[in-house]
Short mmCIF file of C-alpha atoms in Angstrom, two decimals:
data_model
loop_
_atom_site.label_atom_id
_atom_site.label_comp_id
_atom_site.label_asym_id
_atom_site.label_seq_id
_atom_site.Cartn_x
_atom_site.Cartn_y
_atom_site.Cartn_z
CA MET L 4 35.24 1.50 -32.33
CA GLN L 5 31.69 0.26 -32.04
CA ALA L 6 28.96 2.33 -30.41
CA THR L 7 27.47 0.84 -27.24
CA THR L 8 24.61 3.32 -26.75
CA SER L 9 21.97 1.39 -28.69
CA ARG L 10 19.68 -1.19 -27.10
CA PRO L 11 18.45 -4.42 -28.68
CA VAL L 12 15.33 -4.12 -30.79
CA LEU L 13 12.40 -5.79 -29.05
CA LYS L 14 8.92 -6.74 -30.13
CA VAL L 15 6.59 -6.66 -27.13
CA SER L 16 3.55 -8.90 -26.79
CA ALA L 17 1.31 -10.02 -23.95
CA ASP L 18 1.00 -13.69 -24.76
CA GLY L 19 3.66 -15.16 -22.46
CA VAL L 20 2.82 -18.46 -20.74
CA GLY L 21 4.48 -19.74 -17.59
CA VAL L 22 6.15 -16.39 -16.87
CA VAL L 23 5.69 -14.82 -13.43
CA SER L 24 6.85 -11.64 -11.74
CA HIS L 25 7.41 -10.82 -8.08
CA ALA L 26 8.66 -14.39 -7.70
CA GLY L 27 10.82 -13.47 -4.72
CA THR L 28 7.70 -12.39 -2.83
CA ARG L 29 6.86 -16.06 -2.58
CA LEU L 30 9.62 -16.16 0.08
CA ILE L 31 7.69 -13.62 2.16
CA ALA L 32 4.53 -15.68 1.77
CA ASP L 33 6.40 -18.87 2.75
CA VAL L 34 7.74 -17.18 5.89
CA ALA L 35 4.18 -16.14 6.78
CA ASP L 36 3.11 -19.77 6.43
CA ALA L 37 6.14 -21.03 8.35
CA VAL L 38 5.31 -18.88 11.38
CA GLY L 39 1.61 -19.80 11.15
CA LEU L 40 0.36 -16.24 10.60
CA SER L 41 -2.70 -17.29 8.55
CA ALA L 42 -3.68 -19.94 11.09
CA ALA L 43 -3.18 -17.49 13.96
CA PHE L 44 -5.38 -14.90 12.29
CA ALA L 45 -8.01 -17.56 11.56
CA ASP L 46 -8.01 -18.64 15.20
CA ALA L 47 -8.50 -15.01 16.14
CA PHE L 48 -11.69 -14.85 14.09
CA SER L 49 -12.89 -18.03 15.75
CA ALA L 50 -12.07 -16.75 19.24
CA ALA L 51 -14.05 -13.61 18.57
CA GLY L 52 -17.04 -15.54 17.27
CA GLY L 53 -16.70 -14.44 13.67
CA THR L 54 -16.99 -16.30 10.37
CA ARG L 55 -19.50 -18.98 11.37
CA ARG L 56 -20.66 -19.62 7.80
CA ARG L 57 -18.62 -21.53 5.27
CA VAL L 58 -16.49 -19.18 3.19
CA VAL L 59 -14.37 -19.67 0.08
CA HIS L 60 -11.51 -17.50 1.33
CA ASP L 61 -10.46 -18.00 4.95
CA PRO L 62 -10.38 -14.58 6.57
CA GLY L 63 -7.03 -15.33 8.23
CA ARG L 64 -5.52 -16.09 4.84
CA VAL L 65 -7.07 -12.92 3.40
CA LEU L 66 -5.38 -10.76 6.05
CA THR L 67 -2.08 -12.54 5.54
CA ASP L 68 -2.24 -11.95 1.79
CA VAL L 69 -2.82 -8.22 2.46
CA ALA L 70 0.25 -8.15 4.74
CA VAL L 71 2.32 -9.96 2.05
CA MET L 72 1.05 -7.49 -0.54
CA LEU L 73 2.10 -4.55 1.65
CA ALA L 74 5.55 -6.08 2.20
CA ASP L 75 5.80 -6.44 -1.57
CA GLY L 76 5.15 -2.72 -2.06
CA GLY L 77 1.43 -2.57 -2.60
CA GLU L 78 -0.26 0.65 -1.50
CA ALA L 79 -3.96 0.00 -2.04
CA ILE L 80 -6.25 -2.98 -1.59
CA GLY L 81 -6.52 -3.25 -5.35
CA ASP L 82 -2.83 -4.18 -5.49
CA LEU L 83 -3.86 -7.65 -4.38
CA ALA L 84 -4.27 -8.25 -8.12
CA VAL L 85 -0.50 -8.82 -8.37
CA LEU L 86 -0.83 -11.87 -6.14
CA ARG L 87 -4.28 -12.95 -7.33
CA ASP L 88 -3.38 -13.02 -11.01
CA GLN L 89 -0.51 -15.46 -10.31
CA PRO L 90 -2.32 -18.40 -8.64
CA ASP L 91 0.41 -20.86 -9.61
CA VAL L 92 2.76 -18.94 -7.29
CA PHE L 93 0.56 -17.52 -4.54
CA GLY L 94 -2.44 -19.81 -4.64
CA PRO L 95 -6.04 -18.52 -4.49
CA VAL L 96 -6.18 -14.88 -3.39
CA ALA L 97 -9.37 -13.07 -2.46
CA SER L 98 -10.95 -10.45 -4.67
CA VAL L 99 -10.95 -6.78 -3.67
CA PRO L 100 -14.64 -6.83 -2.53
CA THR L 101 -13.96 -9.92 -0.40
CA ALA L 102 -10.91 -8.31 1.20
CA TRP L 103 -12.89 -5.16 1.98
CA ARG L 104 -15.61 -7.21 3.67
CA VAL L 105 -13.06 -9.01 5.83
CA LEU L 106 -11.44 -5.70 6.87
CA ASP L 107 -14.82 -4.14 7.60
CA SER L 108 -15.88 -7.11 9.80
CA ILE L 109 -13.14 -6.49 12.35
CA ASP L 110 -14.25 -4.66 15.50
CA GLU L 111 -12.21 -3.59 18.51
CA ARG L 112 -12.49 -7.00 20.20
CA LEU L 113 -11.38 -8.89 17.10
CA LEU L 114 -8.55 -6.40 16.57
CA GLY L 115 -7.28 -7.35 20.04
CA GLU L 116 -7.42 -11.04 19.07
CA LEU L 117 -5.41 -10.25 15.93
CA ARG L 118 -2.72 -8.62 18.05
CA GLN L 119 -2.50 -11.76 20.14
CA ALA L 120 -2.28 -13.74 16.92
CA ARG L 121 0.72 -11.66 15.83
CA ALA L 122 2.36 -12.41 19.21
CA ARG L 123 1.88 -16.20 18.64
CA ALA L 124 3.37 -15.91 15.15
CA ARG L 125 6.25 -13.92 16.53
CA GLU L 126 7.03 -16.64 19.04
CA ARG L 127 7.20 -19.17 16.21
CA ALA L 128 9.40 -16.82 14.18
CA TRP L 129 11.85 -16.51 17.06
CA MET L 130 11.88 -20.29 17.35
CA LEU L 131 12.69 -20.59 13.65
CA ARG L 132 15.52 -18.11 14.07
CA CYS L 133 17.01 -20.35 16.76
CA GLU L 134 16.52 -23.41 14.52
CA ALA L 135 18.45 -21.58 11.81
CA GLY L 136 21.34 -21.23 14.23
CA ARG L 137 20.95 -17.46 14.68
CA GLY L 138 20.71 -15.68 17.95
CA LEU L 139 19.00 -12.43 18.84
CA PRO L 140 20.70 -9.58 16.98
CA THR L 141 22.60 -7.25 19.24
CA CYS L 142 22.20 -3.46 19.47
CA PHE L 143 25.24 -1.25 19.62
CA ALA L 144 25.82 2.27 20.91
CA GLY L 145 28.99 4.13 21.75
CA GLY L 146 31.16 1.27 20.57
CA ARG L 147 29.55 -1.15 23.03
CA THR L 148 26.71 -3.66 22.97
CA ILE L 149 23.45 -2.82 24.68
CA PRO L 150 22.49 -5.92 26.67
CA GLY L 151 19.10 -7.52 26.09
CA LEU L 152 16.20 -6.06 24.16
CA VAL L 153 15.85 -2.40 23.10
CA MET L 154 12.37 -1.04 22.42
CA ASP L 155 11.90 2.39 20.84
CA LEU L 156 8.62 4.41 20.96
CA ASP L 157 7.90 7.29 18.65
CA ALA L 158 5.01 8.99 16.92
CA THR L 159 4.71 10.08 13.31
CA LEU L 160 2.36 12.10 11.11
CA ILE L 161 0.39 10.49 8.31
CA THR L 162 -1.08 12.97 5.89
CA THR L 163 -4.47 12.31 4.33
CA HIS L 164 -5.72 14.19 1.31
CA SER L 165 -9.42 13.45 1.78
CA GLU L 166 -11.86 13.50 4.64
CA LYS L 167 -11.47 10.37 6.78
CA GLU L 168 -13.02 9.44 10.08
CA ASN L 169 -11.13 10.75 13.15
CA THR L 170 -8.61 12.80 11.13
CA ALA L 171 -7.60 16.23 12.39
CA GLY L 172 -5.09 18.98 11.91
CA ASN L 173 -1.66 18.42 13.40
CA TYR L 174 0.91 20.70 15.04
CA LYS L 175 2.83 21.09 11.75
CA GLY L 176 -0.18 22.51 9.96
CA GLY L 177 -1.00 19.31 8.12
CA PHE L 178 -4.02 17.09 8.28
CA GLY L 179 -4.42 13.38 8.98
CA TYR L 180 -3.44 10.89 11.69
CA HIS L 181 -0.77 10.86 14.42
CA PRO L 182 -0.06 7.20 15.30
CA LEU L 183 2.24 6.16 18.13
CA MET L 184 4.30 3.00 17.56
CA ALA L 185 6.91 0.78 19.17
CA PHE L 186 9.74 -1.00 17.34
CA LEU L 187 12.30 -3.57 18.48
CA ASP L 188 15.69 -2.13 17.68
CA ASN L 189 17.39 -5.54 17.77
CA THR L 190 15.50 -6.97 14.78
CA GLY L 191 13.51 -4.09 13.25
CA GLU L 192 10.20 -5.71 14.14
CA ALA L 193 7.13 -3.49 14.54
CA LEU L 194 5.80 -4.51 17.93
CA ALA L 195 2.73 -2.33 18.41
CA GLY L 196 0.95 0.78 17.32
CA VAL L 197 -2.16 2.82 17.99
CA LEU L 198 -3.85 5.02 15.41
CA ARG L 199 -4.72 8.47 16.72
CA PRO L 200 -6.16 11.70 15.30
CA GLY L 201 -3.74 14.29 13.94
CA ASN L 202 -4.30 16.57 16.95
CA ALA L 203 -3.43 13.84 19.48
CA GLY L 204 -0.92 15.03 22.06
CA SER L 205 2.70 14.06 21.64
CA ASN L 206 3.17 13.33 25.36
CA THR L 207 -0.15 11.65 26.14
CA ALA L 208 0.77 9.28 28.97
CA ALA L 209 -2.23 7.00 28.43
CA ASP L 210 -1.24 6.31 24.80
CA HIS L 211 2.38 5.64 25.79
CA ILE L 212 1.23 3.19 28.47
CA THR L 213 -1.08 1.46 25.98
CA VAL L 214 1.62 1.04 23.35
CA THR L 215 4.27 -0.01 25.93
CA ASP L 216 2.04 -2.75 27.34
CA ALA L 217 1.03 -3.93 23.87
CA ALA L 218 4.66 -4.00 22.77
CA LEU L 219 5.79 -5.98 25.79
CA ALA L 220 2.95 -8.45 25.19
CA GLN L 221 4.39 -9.11 21.75
CA ILE L 222 7.73 -10.32 23.14
CA PRO L 223 7.79 -14.09 23.81
CA ASP L 224 7.71 -14.96 27.51
CA GLY L 225 11.11 -16.65 27.38
CA GLN L 226 12.67 -13.39 26.21
CA ARG L 227 10.56 -10.92 28.15
CA TYR L 228 11.65 -12.32 31.50
CA GLY L 229 15.22 -12.84 32.69
CA GLN L 230 17.06 -10.40 30.44
CA PRO L 231 17.39 -6.60 30.35
CA ILE L 232 14.86 -4.53 28.45
CA LEU L 233 15.54 -0.91 27.59
CA VAL L 234 12.66 1.39 26.64
CA ARG L 235 13.65 4.57 24.81
CA ALA L 236 11.64 7.60 23.72
CA ASP L 237 12.19 11.24 22.88
CA GLY L 238 11.01 14.16 24.97
CA ALA L 239 7.37 13.44 24.11
CA GLY L 240 7.54 10.54 26.53
CA ALA L 241 8.69 12.63 29.50
CA SER L 242 5.47 12.34 31.52
CA LYS L 243 5.38 11.43 35.17
CA LYS L 244 2.60 8.89 34.71
CA TRP L 245 4.38 6.95 31.99
CA LEU L 246 7.75 6.99 33.78
CA TRP L 247 6.07 5.73 36.92
CA HIS L 248 4.45 2.97 34.85
CA LEU L 249 7.83 1.97 33.48
CA ARG L 250 9.28 1.89 36.98
CA GLU L 251 6.44 -0.32 38.20
CA LEU L 252 6.95 -2.69 35.23
CA GLY L 253 10.59 -3.01 36.24
CA THR L 254 9.62 -4.12 39.74
CA GLN L 255 7.60 -7.11 38.52
CA PRO L 256 9.15 -10.55 39.19
CA GLY L 257 11.56 -11.50 36.43
CA VAL L 258 11.33 -8.18 34.59
CA ASP L 259 14.52 -6.13 34.31
CA LEU L 260 13.38 -2.91 32.64
CA ASP L 261 15.22 0.40 32.31
CA TYR L 262 14.23 3.53 30.45
CA SER L 263 16.04 6.34 28.64
CA VAL L 264 13.68 9.20 27.77
CA GLY L 265 14.21 12.75 26.51
CA PHE L 266 13.46 15.50 29.04
CA THR L 267 12.17 19.03 28.71
CA MET L 268 14.51 21.95 29.31
CA THR L 269 12.64 23.65 32.11
CA ALA L 270 13.66 26.74 34.05
CA ALA L 271 14.87 24.50 36.90
CA ILE L 272 17.02 22.54 34.46
CA ARG L 273 18.56 25.70 33.03
CA GLU L 274 19.27 27.00 36.52
CA ALA L 275 20.93 23.73 37.43
CA ILE L 276 23.08 23.79 34.33
CA GLY L 277 24.27 27.26 35.32
CA LEU L 278 25.40 25.90 38.69
CA LEU L 279 27.54 23.12 37.20
CA PRO L 280 31.29 23.61 37.62
CA GLU L 281 33.30 23.07 34.48
CA ALA L 282 35.14 20.12 36.03
CA VAL L 283 32.05 17.84 36.11
CA TRP L 284 31.65 17.87 32.30
CA THR L 285 33.00 14.71 30.65
CA PRO L 286 33.47 14.21 26.89
CA ALA L 287 30.53 12.85 24.91
CA TRP L 288 31.04 9.68 22.83
CA ASP L 289 30.44 9.10 19.16
CA ASP L 290 28.90 5.92 17.71
CA GLU L 291 32.24 4.12 17.90
CA GLY L 292 32.92 5.10 21.52
CA PHE L 293 35.47 7.81 20.82
CA PRO L 294 35.31 11.26 22.46
CA VAL L 295 33.51 13.93 20.46
CA GLU L 296 35.18 17.28 20.06
CA PHE L 297 33.22 20.22 21.49
CA ALA L 298 30.54 17.99 23.09
CA ASP L 299 30.23 17.06 26.80
CA VAL L 300 27.91 15.27 29.18
CA ALA L 301 27.12 15.95 32.85
CA GLU L 302 24.63 14.78 35.47
CA LEU L 303 22.16 17.16 37.09
CA THR L 304 20.46 14.82 39.55
CA GLY L 305 22.45 15.93 42.59
CA ILE L 306 21.51 19.55 42.23
CA LEU L 307 17.83 18.85 41.50
CA PRO L 308 16.66 17.59 44.91
CA GLN L 309 13.07 18.59 44.20
CA LEU L 310 12.55 15.86 41.57
CA ALA L 311 10.87 13.35 43.88
CA GLY L 312 8.91 16.10 45.58
CA HIS L 313 7.48 17.13 42.25
CA GLY L 314 6.17 13.66 41.52
CA TRP L 315 8.91 12.10 39.43
CA PRO L 316 9.72 8.44 40.19
CA PRO L 317 12.63 7.63 42.52
CA GLY L 318 15.82 6.45 40.90
CA MET L 319 15.42 8.83 37.98
CA ARG L 320 18.70 10.44 36.89
CA VAL L 321 18.81 13.62 34.81
CA LEU L 322 21.70 13.96 32.32
CA VAL L 323 22.46 16.79 29.99
CA ARG L 324 24.57 17.02 26.82
CA ARG L 325 26.08 20.23 25.57
CA GLU L 326 27.63 20.83 22.17
CA ARG L 327 28.79 23.74 20.10
CA PRO L 328 25.94 24.54 17.68
CA HIS L 329 26.43 24.12 13.97
CA SER L 330 26.03 27.04 11.64
CA GLY L 331 22.37 28.00 11.29
CA ALA L 332 21.16 26.15 14.38
CA GLN L 333 18.20 27.71 16.15
CA LEU L 334 19.03 28.47 19.75
CA ASN L 335 16.91 29.81 22.59
CA LEU L 336 17.98 32.79 24.69
CA PHE L 337 19.67 30.65 27.33
CA GLU L 338 21.77 28.86 24.73
CA GLU L 339 22.66 32.04 22.93
CA ALA L 340 23.93 33.49 26.21
CA ASN L 341 26.70 30.90 26.72
CA GLY L 342 27.19 29.53 23.20
CA TRP L 343 26.22 25.91 23.92
CA ARG L 344 23.28 23.82 22.71
CA TYR L 345 21.75 21.58 25.40
CA ARG L 346 19.74 18.35 25.31
CA CYS L 347 18.45 16.55 28.43
CA PHE L 348 17.31 13.02 29.02
CA VAL L 349 16.45 10.89 32.03
CA THR L 350 17.24 7.29 32.85
CA ASN L 351 16.90 4.93 35.76
CA THR L 352 20.07 2.93 34.86
CA PRO L 353 22.09 3.27 38.08
CA THR L 354 25.58 2.67 36.64
CA GLY L 355 27.56 3.34 33.49
CA GLN L 356 29.81 6.06 32.16
CA LEU L 357 27.91 9.21 31.30
CA GLY L 358 29.31 9.26 27.77
CA TRP L 359 27.98 5.77 27.06
CA LEU L 360 24.60 6.42 28.64
CA GLU L 361 24.18 9.46 26.39
CA ALA L 362 25.34 7.58 23.32
CA ARG L 363 22.88 4.81 24.17
CA HIS L 364 20.06 7.31 24.37
CA ARG L 365 21.11 9.06 21.18
CA ALA L 366 20.83 5.76 19.28
CA HIS L 367 17.07 6.11 19.71
CA ALA L 368 17.24 8.10 16.47
CA ARG L 369 17.30 4.80 14.62
CA VAL L 370 13.53 4.61 15.21
CA GLU L 371 13.14 7.28 12.52
CA ASP L 372 14.52 4.78 10.00
CA ARG L 373 12.07 2.18 11.28
CA ILE L 374 9.13 4.53 10.80
CA ARG L 375 10.33 5.58 7.34
CA CYS L 376 10.58 1.92 6.28
CA GLY L 377 7.20 1.28 7.94
CA LYS L 378 5.62 3.92 5.74
CA ASP L 379 6.99 1.96 2.78
CA VAL L 380 5.06 -1.13 3.82
CA GLY L 381 1.60 0.36 4.32
CA LEU L 382 1.86 2.89 7.15
CA GLY L 383 2.15 5.85 4.81
CA ARG L 384 -1.24 5.47 3.18
CA LEU L 385 -4.43 4.46 5.00
CA PRO L 386 -7.03 3.41 2.45
CA SER L 387 -10.48 3.90 3.97
CA ARG L 388 -12.77 6.63 5.17
CA GLN L 389 -13.68 4.34 8.11
CA PHE L 390 -11.51 4.54 11.18
CA ASN L 391 -11.94 0.85 12.12
CA ILE L 392 -10.63 -0.28 8.69
CA ASN L 393 -7.68 2.04 8.96
CA CYS L 394 -6.87 0.62 12.43
CA VAL L 395 -6.83 -2.90 10.90
CA TRP L 396 -4.69 -1.63 8.03
CA LEU L 397 -2.20 -0.24 10.52
CA GLU L 398 -2.01 -3.61 12.23
CA LEU L 399 -1.43 -5.36 8.91
CA ALA L 400 1.27 -2.85 8.02
CA LEU L 401 3.01 -3.73 11.28
CA ALA L 402 2.66 -7.42 10.31
CA ALA L 403 4.20 -6.64 6.92
CA ALA L 404 7.20 -4.97 8.63
CA ASP L 405 7.48 -8.11 10.78
CA LEU L 406 7.48 -10.41 7.74
CA ILE L 407 10.36 -8.49 6.22
CA ALA L 408 12.24 -8.47 9.56
CA TRP L 409 11.73 -12.21 10.03
CA THR L 410 12.82 -12.95 6.47
CA GLN L 411 16.00 -10.99 6.99
CA THR L 412 16.91 -12.24 10.49
CA ILE L 413 16.13 -15.93 9.73
CA LEU L 414 17.08 -16.39 6.07
CA LEU L 415 19.17 -13.61 4.59
CA THR L 416 22.81 -12.61 4.97
CA GLY L 417 25.05 -9.73 3.93
CA GLU L 418 23.50 -6.60 2.50
CA LEU L 419 20.09 -8.18 1.99
CA ALA L 420 19.85 -8.92 5.72
CA LYS L 421 20.04 -5.19 6.47
CA ALA L 422 18.44 -3.81 3.28
CA GLU L 423 15.52 -1.40 3.48
CA PRO L 424 12.31 -2.50 1.74
CA LYS L 425 13.06 -0.60 -1.48
CA MET L 426 16.39 -2.38 -2.00
CA LEU L 427 14.97 -5.71 -0.93
CA ARG L 428 12.25 -5.46 -3.55
CA TYR L 429 14.62 -4.42 -6.30
CA ARG L 430 17.06 -7.23 -5.66
CA LEU L 431 14.92 -10.07 -4.34
CA LEU L 432 11.13 -9.72 -4.18
CA HIS L 433 10.44 -8.45 -7.71
CA VAL L 434 12.60 -10.88 -9.62
CA ALA L 435 10.85 -12.61 -12.52
CA ALA L 436 10.81 -16.35 -13.08
CA ARG L 437 9.53 -19.08 -15.39
CA LEU L 438 7.30 -21.90 -14.20
CA THR L 439 7.85 -25.40 -15.53
CA ARG L 440 6.02 -28.62 -14.70
CA GLY L 441 7.29 -32.19 -14.67
CA GLN L 442 7.27 -35.26 -12.47
CA ARG L 443 4.21 -33.95 -10.65
CA ARG L 444 6.08 -30.90 -9.49
CA THR L 445 6.01 -27.21 -10.38
CA ARG L 446 9.42 -25.56 -10.55
CA MET L 447 10.08 -21.82 -10.42
CA ARG L 448 13.19 -21.06 -12.42
CA LEU L 449 14.95 -17.80 -11.74
CA PRO L 450 17.05 -16.07 -14.39
CA ALA L 451 20.53 -17.62 -14.46
CA SER L 452 22.03 -14.17 -14.91
CA TRP L 453 20.25 -12.56 -11.94
CA PRO L 454 22.97 -10.99 -9.74
CA TRP L 455 21.35 -12.12 -6.45
CA LYS L 456 20.11 -15.57 -7.50
CA THR L 457 22.46 -17.29 -5.05
CA GLN L 458 21.11 -15.42 -2.05
CA ILE L 459 17.51 -16.04 -3.11
CA LEU L 460 18.07 -19.78 -3.61
CA GLU L 461 19.87 -20.08 -0.28
CA ALA L 462 16.98 -18.36 1.48
CA PHE L 463 14.40 -20.74 -0.07
CA HIS L 464 16.50 -23.79 0.72
CA THR L 465 17.16 -22.68 4.30
CA LEU L 466 13.49 -22.13 4.97
CA ALA L 467 12.57 -25.48 3.43
CA GLY L 468 15.05 -27.23 5.72
CA LEU L 469 13.80 -25.69 8.98
CA PRO L 470 11.48 -27.76 11.15
CA ARG L 471 8.13 -26.18 11.80
CA PRO L 472 7.58 -25.33 15.49
CA MET L 473 4.67 -27.06 17.20
CA ARG L 474 1.43 -25.14 17.17
CA ILE L 475 1.20 -22.93 20.22
#
């Protein structure tokens, strides 16, 4: 019996020619070019009156390269070296000082132009998805489809370990920033975000309104009007001003917008729960639409007549879920008294079984996965002491999340179409290759033994065969 624990003896040298790494990341860069992200960013600089002198590196291309680098797993501006040192694959890439100068040149007005540029690139990406024969991915909850678009808002904490502009202590005892962001649950795209100090309020209505409007502006007009849009948030969004804003948005011509937002357990809510007869409780649903044991849902709206009088928008329904607490759960005095754990939320959806409405709201938890993946493409580490640069970095991290989402929804299938960034890099982006030249062409040859070579090749071939949308 031969031993199989030994590895082949290797002699390592650094004199390889025509060998490249991160070859799969070229697919991300090609997607950025296909949707016109560099050109859109360049137009943003022109619209804001920047970059009048002749430059070697177009600032729009510099920002796109930073976004591609973040999607590839880079964490600092110096990680651009991975792209810059492989010009045969990624073309000319700016140096670190040049990239810093571009980031530092972006003020609030230009940042607004860059957000509009992302919206134009998104419209092209959605066109390409249609050209590839793929429709808008569908969201599911409670065993049913959620019609239209689903937008989730949530905030997160970003810890900083050095003094940076506008950082502050947060409610968990940490120190850093507290950005609020919006993600599209259908595709995983990062629609909008605003960078805030660590001590920013969780339920600041002005920030929720800003992010909501910015996120809606990112959705192409053909999709924003004429189909349902659901906006979800946890209890931090339960402010009268924001809910009124959502209601007013839903009254605009062509806009069909509902909300599903967590709600605070006030004394009035607890009193109303105590008045509910046992017969009104209906079983809660699990993710597949089956009844959940020891969990129920009921509506409180009818026994809370003071809602409108206290300033809440008309049409708002209050629903409550109760469940038997798990071992070790922290309960308040009200919950300890009757042995149930309660969670409230509000919605303006007028119809639907209570179990499904609650399951639809509970699916908001998927935004935690979006944020976790977002922190893996640049959101988790803001590089500068200057607040304006960190705001730009946040926007580029959102663009990096978009590039991954577009690559998956337009080009990939199977596991890779749903993979998180870490898996996508391991299987696709970081594959090595060999460059060969002949017949006036450069060929990138992937390893014949690579387990996911077929999926990579199909993605490149699909993208090459798609017509480029007209410039918008």
